[in-house]
Amino acid sequence: MSYDRAITVFSPDDHLFQVDYAQEAVKKGSTAVGVRGENVVVLGVEKKTVAKLQEDRTVCKICSLDDNVFMAFAGLTADARIIVNRARVECQSHRLTVEDPATVEYITRYISSIKQRYTQSNGRRPFGISSLIVGFDFDGTPHLYQTDPSGTYHAWKANAIGRSAKTVREFLEKNYKEDMESDTDTIKLAIRALLEVVQSGGKNIELAIMKRDESMKILVQEEKEEYVTAIETEKAEKP
Amino acid sequence: MATFFGEVLSVYSRAVEEDDDDLDDENEDEQIHREIEEKREVHIAWCPEVAQSLEDSGSNKLQCSDLIIAVGTNAAGFLSAYVLNTESWDAVGHVSLWNERSRGSSRQSIALLPGEPACLFYRHRDNPAVLVCQSTCYIAEDQLFQWTEKVFGCLQKRGLSVMVLSDSPVAEYKTPDYLYGSAVPFLRSLKSSASESQALCPALEQPNILTGLPAAVLSHCQVHQIPAVLYQCYTDVISPDSITMETYKPALLCLSKLVKLEPCLSADVLRKFAIITEAQSNLYT
């Protein structure tokens, strides 16, 4: 039972307990969902209730890493800030070195390598965040990747992280369609998935989208309301 | 000087003359001890009707068939949401005490402000033999005995049955197996030997122990042959949390035999408890 004290020690049943505990920290963050469409990538997050005197704008869960990549995270806020800062610097370094924007996979691999390094040194603990990284490569291909505290990353068509990730993922598995041509359908799927677990509707959701060859756009309240109303109408009309 | 029989005798030295100053020091020490004892004394204040019933009963004891004690914010939140949310409960008393962690309050009123640690008693209007105690304040080790003696001193022992709901962090749960995230929160039970009821969850395994108020209450019940059952909820959340509160639901089976409970859960009350702490924490996003 003392195998969970040092990060660099395997337990007899091959667990790295600190990494497992870091996964638990991720579950304490609010839900984030990502959907990859044909021509648009969407990230939706559950907005935390902020304290009365706290500035709403400074609590951000969706961060852009470069013009073509942005990410959402779930877990320890401070750890996320460090990862985001490093990723942003790396994106610019890549641009300066090879004169091309980094691909989504490249920056995901970079972030995952940092996370893995912290699972293999002593005196440090793993990062307590999972992230959803979305964007377009310079050849126009959309991507969605998920990283976790162990340093693994995988590409996904749609995924969720954070508090009620399991419920949202099940919803996505049931409702994701391969041939989602329309941007609206992709955005609506992300919103519907979030609404499964977020109380009190559109007010507590933040949505960011990126269309091919465009920069990231965070939807304003009116645009969100439009989608939510359309979703509710469709729900009511369903037999 | 320690003797063979284990007593400690103060031995006067013939080499040194005993001054009067020493006696004064002793008096001063005694006075300080007395002041500290008075400060740390546990006081129970009952509302006028209950105080009157205590006086009217010859033995200065209340008729009580069931005492339900909730120790910790989640246990207290569970009772507030599932049991005390009906209009049929009256606040009838509170315990006030002072220690380094519970500065206590000299408020005369009995109303529980959300989030404020306190120790309150409620009685059911239709069935006044059912008492509920919500304890969210810290009670120091030296005050636990006083607490149990004073509280149980006001209750008639015959026919009394006790249920304790208590929170505990899962980090203190010792097990040789790896606890997966989905197993938490969970319940474990302990009973006094006089209790014949069937516990609704597995018993607390060795080498886990109880500490604090739940342990003091259960020990008192064991010594005085009072049937008591305790449900300890191990949770990984420090603050009040609706999922942890719902873990106590098996206890509703016993409670519903005593008092009429609301058939549907009061989600607003649960949310009220959870939201108080959520907004303050910026650790997780």
Coordinates of N, CA and C in Angstrom, one line a residue, chain B residues 93-250:
Chain B
G93 N -33.2 22.2 20.2 CA -32.0 22.4 21.1 C -30.7 22.5 20.3
H94 N -29.7 23.0 21.0 CA -28.4 22.9 20.4 C -27.3 22.8 21.5
V95 N -26.2 22.3 21.0 CA -25.0 22.1 21.9 C -24.0 23.2 21.6
S96 N -23.6 23.9 22.6 CA -22.6 25.0 22.3 C -21.3 24.6 23.1
L97 N -20.2 24.7 22.4 CA -18.9 24.3 23.0 C -17.8 25.2 22.4
W98 N -16.7 25.2 23.1 CA -15.6 26.0 22.6 C -14.4 25.1 22.5
N99 N -13.7 25.0 21.4 CA -12.3 24.5 21.4 C -11.6 25.2 20.3
E100 N -10.3 24.8 20.1 CA -9.5 25.6 19.2 C -10.1 25.6 17.7
R101 N -10.8 24.6 17.4 CA -11.3 24.6 16.0 C -12.8 25.0 15.9
S102 N -13.5 24.9 17.0 CA -14.9 25.4 17.0 C -15.0 26.5 18.0
R103 N -15.0 27.7 17.5 CA -15.0 28.8 18.4 C -16.3 29.0 19.1
G104 N -17.3 28.2 18.6 CA -18.6 28.2 19.3 C -19.3 29.6 19.1
S105 N -20.5 29.6 19.4 CA -21.3 30.9 19.3 C -22.1 31.0 20.5
S106 N -22.3 32.3 20.8 CA -23.2 32.5 22.0 C -24.6 32.9 21.5
R107 N -24.9 32.5 20.2 CA -26.2 32.9 19.7 C -27.3 32.2 20.5
Q108 N -28.3 32.8 20.8 CA -29.4 32.2 21.5 C -30.3 31.5 20.5
S109 N -30.3 31.9 19.3 CA -31.3 31.3 18.4 C -30.8 30.0 17.9
I110 N -31.7 29.2 17.4 CA -31.4 27.8 17.1 C -31.3 27.6 15.6
A111 N -31.5 28.7 14.8 CA -31.5 28.5 13.3 C -30.2 28.1 12.8
L112 N -30.1 27.1 11.9 CA -28.8 26.7 11.4 C -28.5 27.5 10.1
L113 N -27.5 28.3 10.1 CA -27.1 29.1 8.9 C -26.4 28.1 8.0
P114 N -26.7 28.1 6.7 CA -26.0 27.2 5.9 C -24.5 27.4 5.9
G115 N -23.8 26.3 6.1 CA -22.3 26.4 6.1 C -21.7 26.6 7.5
E116 N -22.5 27.0 8.4 CA -22.0 27.3 9.7 C -21.9 26.0 10.5
P117 N -20.8 25.7 11.1 CA -20.7 24.5 11.9 C -21.6 24.6 13.2
A118 N -22.3 23.6 13.5 CA -23.2 23.7 14.7 C -23.6 22.3 15.1
C119 N -24.2 22.2 16.2 CA -24.7 20.9 16.7 C -26.2 21.1 17.1
L120 N -27.1 20.7 16.3 CA -28.5 21.0 16.5 C -29.4 19.8 16.7
F121 N -30.4 19.9 17.5 CA -31.4 18.9 17.7 C -32.8 19.2 17.1
Y122 N -33.4 18.2 16.5 CA -34.7 18.4 15.9 C -35.6 17.3 16.5
R123 N -36.9 17.7 16.6 CA -37.9 16.7 17.1 C -39.0 16.7 16.2
H124 N -39.6 15.5 15.9 CA -40.7 15.3 15.0 C -42.0 15.7 15.7
R125 N -42.8 16.5 15.1 CA -44.0 17.1 15.7 C -45.0 16.0 16.0
D126 N -45.2 15.0 15.0 CA -46.2 14.0 15.2 C -45.7 12.9 16.1
N127 N -44.4 12.7 16.1 CA -43.8 11.6 16.9 C -42.7 12.1 17.7
P128 N -43.0 12.8 18.9 CA -42.0 13.5 19.6 C -40.9 12.6 20.2
A129 N -41.1 11.3 20.1 CA -40.0 10.4 20.6 C -38.9 10.2 19.6
V130 N -39.0 10.9 18.4 CA -37.9 10.7 17.5 C -37.1 12.0 17.5
L131 N -35.8 11.9 17.7 CA -34.9 13.1 17.8 C -33.9 12.9 16.7
V132 N -33.5 14.1 16.1 CA -32.5 14.0 15.1 C -31.4 15.0 15.6
C133 N -30.1 14.7 15.5 CA -29.1 15.6 15.9 C -28.2 15.7 14.7
Q134 N -27.9 17.0 14.3 CA -27.0 17.3 13.2 C -25.8 17.9 13.8
S135 N -24.6 17.2 13.6 CA -23.4 17.8 14.2 C -22.4 18.1 13.1
T136 N -22.2 19.4 12.8 CA -21.2 19.7 11.8 C -20.0 20.4 12.4
C137 N -20.0 20.6 13.7 CA -18.8 21.3 14.3 C -17.8 20.3 14.9
Y138 N -16.6 20.7 15.0 CA -15.6 19.8 15.5 C -15.7 19.7 17.0
I139 N -15.7 18.5 17.5 CA -15.7 18.3 19.0 C -14.4 17.7 19.4
A140 N -13.7 18.3 20.3 CA -12.3 17.9 20.6 C -12.4 16.6 21.5
E141 N -11.3 15.9 21.5 CA -11.3 14.6 22.2 C -11.7 14.7 23.6
D142 N -11.2 15.8 24.3 CA -11.5 15.9 25.7 C -13.0 16.3 26.0
Q143 N -13.7 16.7 24.9 CA -15.1 17.1 25.1 C -16.1 16.0 24.7
L144 N -15.6 15.0 24.0 CA -16.5 13.9 23.5 C -17.2 13.2 24.6
F145 N -16.5 12.9 25.7 CA -17.1 12.2 26.8 C -18.2 13.0 27.4
Q146 N -17.9 14.3 27.6 CA -18.9 15.2 28.2 C -20.1 15.3 27.3
W147 N -19.9 15.4 26.0 CA -21.0 15.5 25.0 C -21.9 14.3 25.1
T148 N -21.3 13.1 25.1 CA -22.2 11.9 25.1 C -22.9 11.8 26.5
E149 N -22.2 12.1 27.6 CA -22.8 12.0 28.9 C -24.0 13.0 29.0
K150 N -23.7 14.2 28.6 CA -24.8 15.2 28.7 C -26.0 15.0 27.8
V151 N -25.7 14.6 26.6 CA -26.8 14.3 25.7 C -27.6 13.1 26.1
F152 N -26.9 12.0 26.3 CA -27.6 10.8 26.7 C -28.2 10.9 28.1
G153 N -27.6 11.8 28.9 CA -28.1 12.0 30.3 C -29.5 12.7 30.2
C154 N -29.9 13.3 29.1 CA -31.2 13.9 29.0 C -32.2 12.9 28.4
L155 N -31.7 11.7 28.0 CA -32.7 10.8 27.3 C -32.9 9.6 28.1
Q156 N -34.1 9.1 28.1 CA -34.4 7.8 28.8 C -33.8 6.7 28.1
K157 N -33.0 5.8 28.8 CA -32.3 4.8 28.2 C -33.2 3.6 27.7
R158 N -34.3 3.4 28.4 CA -35.2 2.3 28.1 C -35.9 2.5 26.8
G159 N -35.8 1.5 25.9 CA -36.5 1.7 24.6 C -35.8 2.6 23.6
L160 N -34.6 3.0 24.0 CA -33.9 3.9 23.1 C -33.1 3.2 22.1
S161 N -33.1 3.7 20.8 CA -32.3 3.0 19.8 C -31.7 4.1 19.0
V162 N -30.4 3.9 18.6 CA -29.6 5.0 18.1 C -29.1 4.7 16.7
M163 N -29.1 5.6 15.8 CA -28.5 5.4 14.5 C -27.6 6.6 14.2
V164 N -26.4 6.3 13.8 CA -25.4 7.4 13.6 C -25.0 7.3 12.1
L165 N -25.0 8.5 11.5 CA -24.5 8.6 10.1 C -23.2 9.4 10.1
S166 N -22.2 9.0 9.6 CA -20.9 9.7 9.7 C -20.1 9.7 8.4
D167 N -19.5 10.9 8.2 CA -18.6 11.0 7.0 C -17.2 10.7 7.3
S168 N -16.5 10.2 6.3 CA -15.0 10.0 6.6 C -14.3 10.1 5.2
P169 N -13.1 10.6 5.2 CA -12.4 10.6 3.9 C -12.0 9.2 3.5
V170 N -12.0 8.9 2.2 CA -11.7 7.5 1.8 C -10.2 7.3 1.9
A171 N -9.4 8.4 2.0 CA -8.0 8.2 2.2 C -7.7 7.5 3.5
E172 N -8.6 7.6 4.5 CA -8.4 6.9 5.7 C -8.9 5.5 5.8
Y173 N -9.4 5.0 4.7 CA -9.9 3.6 4.6 C -8.8 2.7 4.2
K174 N -8.5 1.7 5.1 CA -7.3 0.9 4.8 C -7.8 -0.5 4.2
T175 N -7.3 -0.8 3.1 CA -7.7 -2.0 2.5 C -6.5 -2.5 1.7
P176 N -6.3 -3.8 1.6 CA -5.2 -4.4 0.8 C -5.5 -4.2 -0.7
D177 N -6.8 -4.1 -1.1 CA -7.2 -4.0 -2.5 C -7.1 -2.6 -3.0
Y178 N -6.9 -2.5 -4.3 CA -6.9 -1.1 -4.9 C -8.4 -0.7 -5.1
L179 N -8.7 0.5 -4.6 CA -10.0 1.0 -4.6 C -10.2 1.8 -5.9
Y180 N -11.0 1.3 -6.8 CA -11.2 2.0 -8.1 C -12.2 3.1 -7.8
G181 N -12.1 4.1 -8.7 CA -12.8 5.4 -8.5 C -14.3 5.1 -8.4
S182 N -14.8 4.1 -9.2 CA -16.3 4.0 -9.2 C -16.8 3.4 -7.9
A183 N -16.0 2.8 -7.1 CA -16.5 2.2 -5.9 C -16.8 3.3 -4.8
V184 N -16.2 4.5 -5.0 CA -16.3 5.5 -4.0 C -17.5 6.5 -4.4
P185 N -18.3 7.0 -3.5 CA -18.4 6.8 -2.1 C -19.1 5.5 -1.7
F186 N -18.8 4.9 -0.6 CA -19.5 3.7 -0.2 C -19.7 3.7 1.4
L187 N -20.6 2.8 1.8 CA -21.0 2.7 3.2 C -20.4 1.5 3.9
R188 N -20.1 1.7 5.2 CA -19.8 0.5 6.0 C -20.5 0.7 7.3
S189 N -20.8 -0.4 8.0 CA -21.6 -0.3 9.2 C -20.9 -0.9 10.4
L190 N -21.3 -0.4 11.6 CA -20.8 -1.0 12.9 C -22.0 -1.0 13.8
K191 N -22.1 -2.0 14.7 CA -23.3 -2.0 15.6 C -22.8 -2.3 17.0
S192 N -23.6 -1.8 17.9 CA -23.4 -2.2 19.3 C -23.9 -3.6 19.5
S193 N -23.4 -4.3 20.5 CA -23.9 -5.7 20.6 C -25.3 -5.9 21.0
A194 N -25.9 -4.8 21.5 CA -27.3 -4.9 21.9 C -28.2 -4.7 20.6
S195 N -27.6 -4.3 19.5 CA -28.4 -4.1 18.3 C -28.8 -5.4 17.6
E196 N -30.1 -5.6 17.3 CA -30.4 -6.8 16.7 C -30.8 -6.6 15.2
S197 N -30.8 -5.3 14.8 CA -31.3 -5.1 13.5 C -30.2 -5.5 12.5
Q198 N -30.7 -5.7 11.3 CA -29.8 -6.1 10.2 C -29.2 -4.9 9.6
A199 N -27.8 -4.8 9.5 CA -27.2 -3.6 8.9 C -27.4 -3.7 7.4
L200 N -27.5 -2.5 6.8 CA -27.9 -2.5 5.3 C -26.7 -2.4 4.4
C201 N -25.5 -2.6 5.0 CA -24.3 -2.6 4.1 C -23.3 -3.4 4.8
P202 N -22.1 -3.8 4.2 CA -21.1 -4.6 4.8 C -20.6 -3.9 6.1
A203 N -20.1 -4.8 7.0 CA -19.5 -4.2 8.2 C -18.2 -3.7 8.0
L204 N -17.7 -2.8 8.8 CA -16.4 -2.1 8.7 C -15.3 -3.2 8.9
E205 N -14.5 -3.3 8.0 CA -13.5 -4.4 8.1 C -12.3 -3.9 9.0
Q206 N -11.6 -4.8 9.6 CA -10.3 -4.5 10.3 C -9.3 -4.1 9.2
P207 N -8.3 -3.3 9.5 CA -8.0 -2.6 10.7 C -8.6 -1.2 10.8
N208 N -9.7 -1.0 10.1 CA -10.3 0.3 10.1 C -10.9 0.6 11.5
I209 N -10.8 1.8 11.9 CA -11.4 2.2 13.2 C -12.2 3.5 13.0
L210 N -13.1 3.7 14.0 CA -13.8 4.9 14.1 C -13.2 5.9 15.1
T211 N -13.3 7.2 14.8 CA -12.7 8.1 15.8 C -13.8 9.2 16.0
G212 N -13.5 10.1 17.0 CA -14.4 11.2 17.1 C -15.7 10.9 17.7
L213 N -16.7 11.8 17.4 CA -18.0 11.7 17.9 C -18.7 10.4 17.6
P214 N -18.7 9.9 16.4 CA -19.3 8.6 16.2 C -18.8 7.5 17.1
A215 N -17.5 7.5 17.3 CA -16.9 6.4 18.2 C -17.3 6.6 19.6
A216 N -17.4 7.9 20.0 CA -17.8 8.2 21.4 C -19.3 7.7 21.6
V217 N -20.1 8.0 20.7 CA -21.5 7.6 20.8 C -21.7 6.1 20.8
L218 N -21.0 5.5 19.9 CA -21.1 4.0 19.8 C -20.5 3.3 21.1
S219 N -19.4 3.9 21.6 CA -18.9 3.3 22.8 C -19.8 3.5 24.0
H220 N -20.5 4.7 24.0 CA -21.4 4.9 25.1 C -22.6 3.9 25.0
C221 N -23.1 3.7 23.8 CA -24.2 2.7 23.6 C -23.8 1.3 23.9
Q222 N -22.5 1.0 23.6 CA -22.1 -0.4 23.9 C -22.0 -0.6 25.4
V223 N -21.5 0.4 26.1 CA -21.3 0.3 27.6 C -22.7 0.2 28.3
H224 N -23.6 1.0 27.8 CA -24.9 1.1 28.4 C -25.9 0.2 27.8
Q225 N -25.5 -0.7 26.9 CA -26.4 -1.7 26.3 C -27.5 -1.1 25.5
I226 N -27.2 0.0 24.8 CA -28.2 0.6 24.0 C -28.1 0.1 22.5
P227 N -29.1 -0.4 21.9 CA -29.0 -0.8 20.5 C -28.6 0.4 19.6
A228 N -27.5 0.3 18.9 CA -27.0 1.4 18.1 C -26.4 0.8 16.8
V229 N -26.7 1.5 15.7 CA -26.0 1.1 14.4 C -25.4 2.3 13.8
L230 N -24.3 2.2 13.2 CA -23.6 3.3 12.7 C -23.3 3.1 11.2
Y231 N -23.6 4.1 10.3 CA -23.2 4.0 8.9 C -22.2 5.0 8.6
Q232 N -21.0 4.5 8.2 CA -19.9 5.4 7.9 C -19.8 5.5 6.4
C233 N -19.8 6.7 5.9 CA -19.7 6.8 4.4 C -18.3 7.3 4.1
Y234 N -17.6 6.5 3.3 CA -16.2 6.9 2.8 C -16.4 7.7 1.5
T235 N -15.9 8.9 1.5 CA -16.0 9.7 0.2 C -14.7 10.4 -0.1
D236 N -14.5 10.7 -1.4 CA -13.3 11.3 -1.8 C -13.5 12.8 -2.0
V237 N -14.6 13.3 -1.5 CA -14.9 14.8 -1.7 C -14.9 15.4 -0.3
I238 N -14.1 16.5 -0.2 CA -14.1 17.1 1.2 C -15.3 17.9 1.5
S239 N -15.9 18.5 0.4 CA -17.0 19.4 0.7 C -18.3 18.7 0.5
P240 N -19.4 19.3 0.9 CA -20.7 18.7 0.8 C -21.0 18.4 -0.7
D241 N -21.5 17.2 -1.0 CA -21.6 16.7 -2.4 C -22.8 15.9 -2.5
S242 N -23.6 16.1 -3.5 CA -24.9 15.4 -3.6 C -24.8 13.9 -3.8
I243 N -23.7 13.5 -4.5 CA -23.6 12.0 -4.7 C -23.3 11.3 -3.4
T244 N -22.4 12.0 -2.6 CA -22.1 11.4 -1.2 C -23.3 11.4 -0.4
M245 N -24.1 12.4 -0.4 CA -25.3 12.4 0.4 C -26.3 11.3 0.0
E246 N -26.4 11.1 -1.3 CA -27.3 10.0 -1.8 C -26.8 8.6 -1.3
T247 N -25.5 8.5 -1.0 CA -25.0 7.2 -0.6 C -25.7 6.7 0.7
Y248 N -26.2 7.7 1.5 CA -26.8 7.3 2.8 C -28.3 6.8 2.6
K249 N -28.7 6.7 1.3 CA -30.1 6.4 1.1 C -30.6 5.1 1.8
P250 N -29.7 4.0 1.8 CA -30.2 2.8 2.5 C -30.7 3.1 3.9

